[in-house]
Each structure stands twice: as structure tokens, then as C-alpha cells.
Amino acid sequence: VNTKKLKGMIAEKGTTAGNLAENIGINPSTFSNKMKSGKFTIEEADNIVKALELTSDEATAIFFSQFVA
């Protein structure tokens, strides 16, 4: 998960991580921990995509990014 892009999209959509967490049905502190680890379930990722109304390209860039060193 590209958490930097996810944080940017949260801000761009005019919401907060805490509000997003509540909208997808998880505790804000749990969401914060998941943001730090970059580990979301498929269901959580799907709910984030829907809540933020992300395009397929945006969702792919956030949840399926590959970093090559």
C-alpha cells in the first residue's frame, strides 16, 4: 500500500483519516495502525475505494503499487 498516496487522496477528498475510518467501520486508532503498517484487508481496501470514490487508476496506484529498488 502506498500510504503517502492514500494520505494525499484522503486530504484531496476533503476528509480526515478518522472520518474515513468511521465511514468504513473501523476504529480510528486501528486505521492509524494500518496506515503505519500499510496492511489493509481486501474488504477494507474495497471500502476505502468506495468511501473515497477512487477511480480504478487511483485505487491501483494506492493498493497495488510496486517499489523497485
Coordinates of N, CA and C in Angstrom, one line a residue:
V1 N 0.8 -1.2 0.0 CA 0.0 0.0 0.0 C 0.9 1.2 0.0
N2 N 0.6 2.1 -0.9 CA 1.3 3.4 -0.9 C 0.6 4.4 0.0
T3 N 1.0 4.4 1.3 CA 0.3 5.2 2.3 C 0.4 6.7 2.0
K4 N 1.5 7.1 1.4 CA 1.7 8.5 1.0 C 0.6 9.0 0.1
K5 N 0.3 8.1 -1.0 CA -0.8 8.5 -1.9 C -2.1 8.4 -1.2
L6 N -2.3 7.4 -0.4 CA -3.6 7.3 0.3 C -3.8 8.5 1.2
K7 N -2.8 9.0 1.9 CA -3.0 10.2 2.7 C -3.3 11.4 1.9
G8 N -2.7 11.5 0.7 CA -2.9 12.6 -0.2 C -4.4 12.5 -0.7
M9 N -4.9 11.4 -1.0 CA -6.2 11.2 -1.5 C -7.3 11.6 -0.4
I10 N -7.0 11.2 0.8 CA -7.8 11.5 1.9 C -8.0 13.0 2.0
A11 N -6.9 13.7 1.9 CA -6.9 15.2 2.0 C -7.6 15.8 0.8
E12 N -7.3 15.2 -0.4 CA -7.8 15.8 -1.6 C -9.4 15.6 -1.6
K13 N -9.9 14.6 -1.0 CA -11.3 14.4 -1.0 C -12.0 15.2 0.2
G14 N -11.2 15.9 0.9 CA -11.7 16.8 1.9 C -12.2 16.1 3.2
T15 N -11.5 15.0 3.5 CA -11.9 14.3 4.8 C -10.7 14.1 5.6
T16 N -10.8 13.3 6.7 CA -9.7 13.0 7.5 C -9.6 11.5 7.7
A17 N -8.5 11.0 8.1 CA -8.3 9.6 8.3 C -9.3 9.1 9.4
G18 N -9.5 9.9 10.4 CA -10.5 9.5 11.4 C -11.9 9.3 10.8
N19 N -12.3 10.3 10.0 CA -13.7 10.2 9.4 C -13.7 9.0 8.4
L20 N -12.7 8.8 7.7 CA -12.7 7.7 6.7 C -12.8 6.4 7.5
A21 N -12.0 6.3 8.6 CA -12.1 5.1 9.4 C -13.5 4.8 9.9
E22 N -14.2 5.8 10.4 CA -15.6 5.6 10.9 C -16.5 5.3 9.7
N23 N -16.2 5.9 8.5 CA -17.1 5.6 7.3 C -16.9 4.1 6.9
I24 N -15.8 3.5 7.1 CA -15.6 2.1 6.7 C -15.8 1.1 7.8
G25 N -16.1 1.7 9.0 CA -16.5 0.8 10.1 C -15.3 0.3 10.9
I26 N -14.2 1.0 11.0 CA -13.1 0.6 11.9 C -12.7 1.7 12.8
N27 N -12.2 1.3 13.9 CA -11.7 2.3 14.9 C -10.6 3.2 14.3
P28 N -10.7 4.5 14.6 CA -9.7 5.4 14.0 C -8.2 5.0 14.5
S29 N -8.1 4.5 15.7 CA -6.7 4.1 16.1 C -6.3 2.9 15.3
T30 N -7.2 2.0 15.0 CA -6.9 0.8 14.2 C -6.5 1.2 12.8
F31 N -7.2 2.2 12.3 CA -6.9 2.7 10.9 C -5.5 3.3 10.9
S32 N -5.2 4.1 12.0 CA -3.9 4.7 12.1 C -2.8 3.6 12.1
N33 N -3.0 2.6 12.8 CA -2.0 1.5 12.8 C -1.9 0.8 11.5
K34 N -3.0 0.6 10.8 CA -3.0 0.0 9.5 C -2.3 0.9 8.5
M35 N -2.4 2.2 8.6 CA -1.7 3.2 7.8 C -0.2 3.1 8.0
K36 N 0.2 2.9 9.2 CA 1.6 2.8 9.5 C 2.2 1.5 9.0
S37 N 1.5 0.4 9.1 CA 2.0 -0.8 8.6 C 1.7 -1.0 7.1
G38 N 0.7 -0.3 6.5 CA 0.4 -0.5 5.1 C -0.4 -1.7 4.9
K39 N -1.0 -2.3 5.9 CA -1.7 -3.6 5.7 C -3.2 -3.4 6.0
F40 N -3.9 -3.5 4.9 CA -5.4 -3.5 4.9 C -5.9 -4.8 4.3
T41 N -7.0 -5.2 4.8 CA -7.7 -6.4 4.2 C -8.2 -6.0 2.9
I42 N -8.6 -7.0 2.0 CA -9.2 -6.7 0.7 C -10.5 -5.9 1.0
E43 N -11.3 -6.4 1.9 CA -12.5 -5.7 2.2 C -12.3 -4.3 2.7
E44 N -11.4 -4.0 3.5 CA -11.1 -2.7 3.9 C -10.6 -1.8 2.7
A45 N -9.8 -2.4 1.9 CA -9.3 -1.6 0.7 C -10.5 -1.3 -0.2
D46 N -11.4 -2.3 -0.4 CA -12.6 -2.0 -1.2 C -13.5 -0.9 -0.6
N47 N -13.6 -1.0 0.7 CA -14.4 0.0 1.4 C -13.8 1.4 1.3
I48 N -12.5 1.5 1.4 CA -11.8 2.8 1.2 C -12.0 3.3 -0.2
V49 N -11.9 2.5 -1.2 CA -12.1 2.9 -2.6 C -13.5 3.4 -2.8
K50 N -14.5 2.8 -2.2 CA -15.9 3.2 -2.3 C -16.1 4.5 -1.6
A51 N -15.6 4.6 -0.3 CA -15.8 5.8 0.5 C -15.1 7.0 -0.1
L52 N -14.0 6.9 -0.7 CA -13.3 8.0 -1.3 C -13.6 8.2 -2.8
E53 N -14.5 7.3 -3.3 CA -14.9 7.4 -4.7 C -13.7 7.4 -5.6
L54 N -12.7 6.5 -5.4 CA -11.5 6.5 -6.2 C -11.7 5.8 -7.5
T55 N -11.0 6.3 -8.5 CA -11.1 5.7 -9.9 C -10.2 4.4 -9.8
S56 N -10.4 3.6 -10.8 CA -9.6 2.3 -10.9 C -8.1 2.6 -10.9
D57 N -7.7 3.7 -11.6 CA -6.3 4.0 -11.6 C -5.8 4.5 -10.3
E58 N -6.6 5.3 -9.6 CA -6.2 5.8 -8.3 C -6.1 4.6 -7.3
A59 N -7.1 3.7 -7.3 CA -7.0 2.6 -6.4 C -5.8 1.7 -6.7
T60 N -5.5 1.4 -8.0 CA -4.4 0.6 -8.3 C -3.1 1.3 -7.9
A61 N -3.0 2.6 -8.0 CA -1.8 3.3 -7.6 C -1.5 3.2 -6.1
I62 N -2.6 3.2 -5.4 CA -2.5 3.2 -3.9 C -2.3 1.7 -3.4
F63 N -3.2 0.8 -3.8 CA -3.2 -0.5 -3.2 C -2.3 -1.6 -3.9
F64 N -1.9 -1.3 -5.1 CA -1.1 -2.3 -5.9 C 0.2 -1.7 -6.4
S65 N 0.7 -0.7 -5.7 CA 2.0 -0.1 -6.2 C 3.1 -1.0 -5.9
Q66 N 4.1 -1.0 -6.7 CA 5.3 -1.8 -6.5 C 6.5 -0.8 -6.5
F67 N 7.3 -1.0 -5.5 CA 8.5 -0.2 -5.3 C 9.7 -1.1 -5.7
V68 N 10.5 -0.6 -6.7 CA 11.6 -1.4 -7.1 C 12.9 -0.6 -6.7
A69 N 13.8 -1.3 -6.0 CA 15.0 -0.6 -5.6 C 16.1 -0.7 -6.6

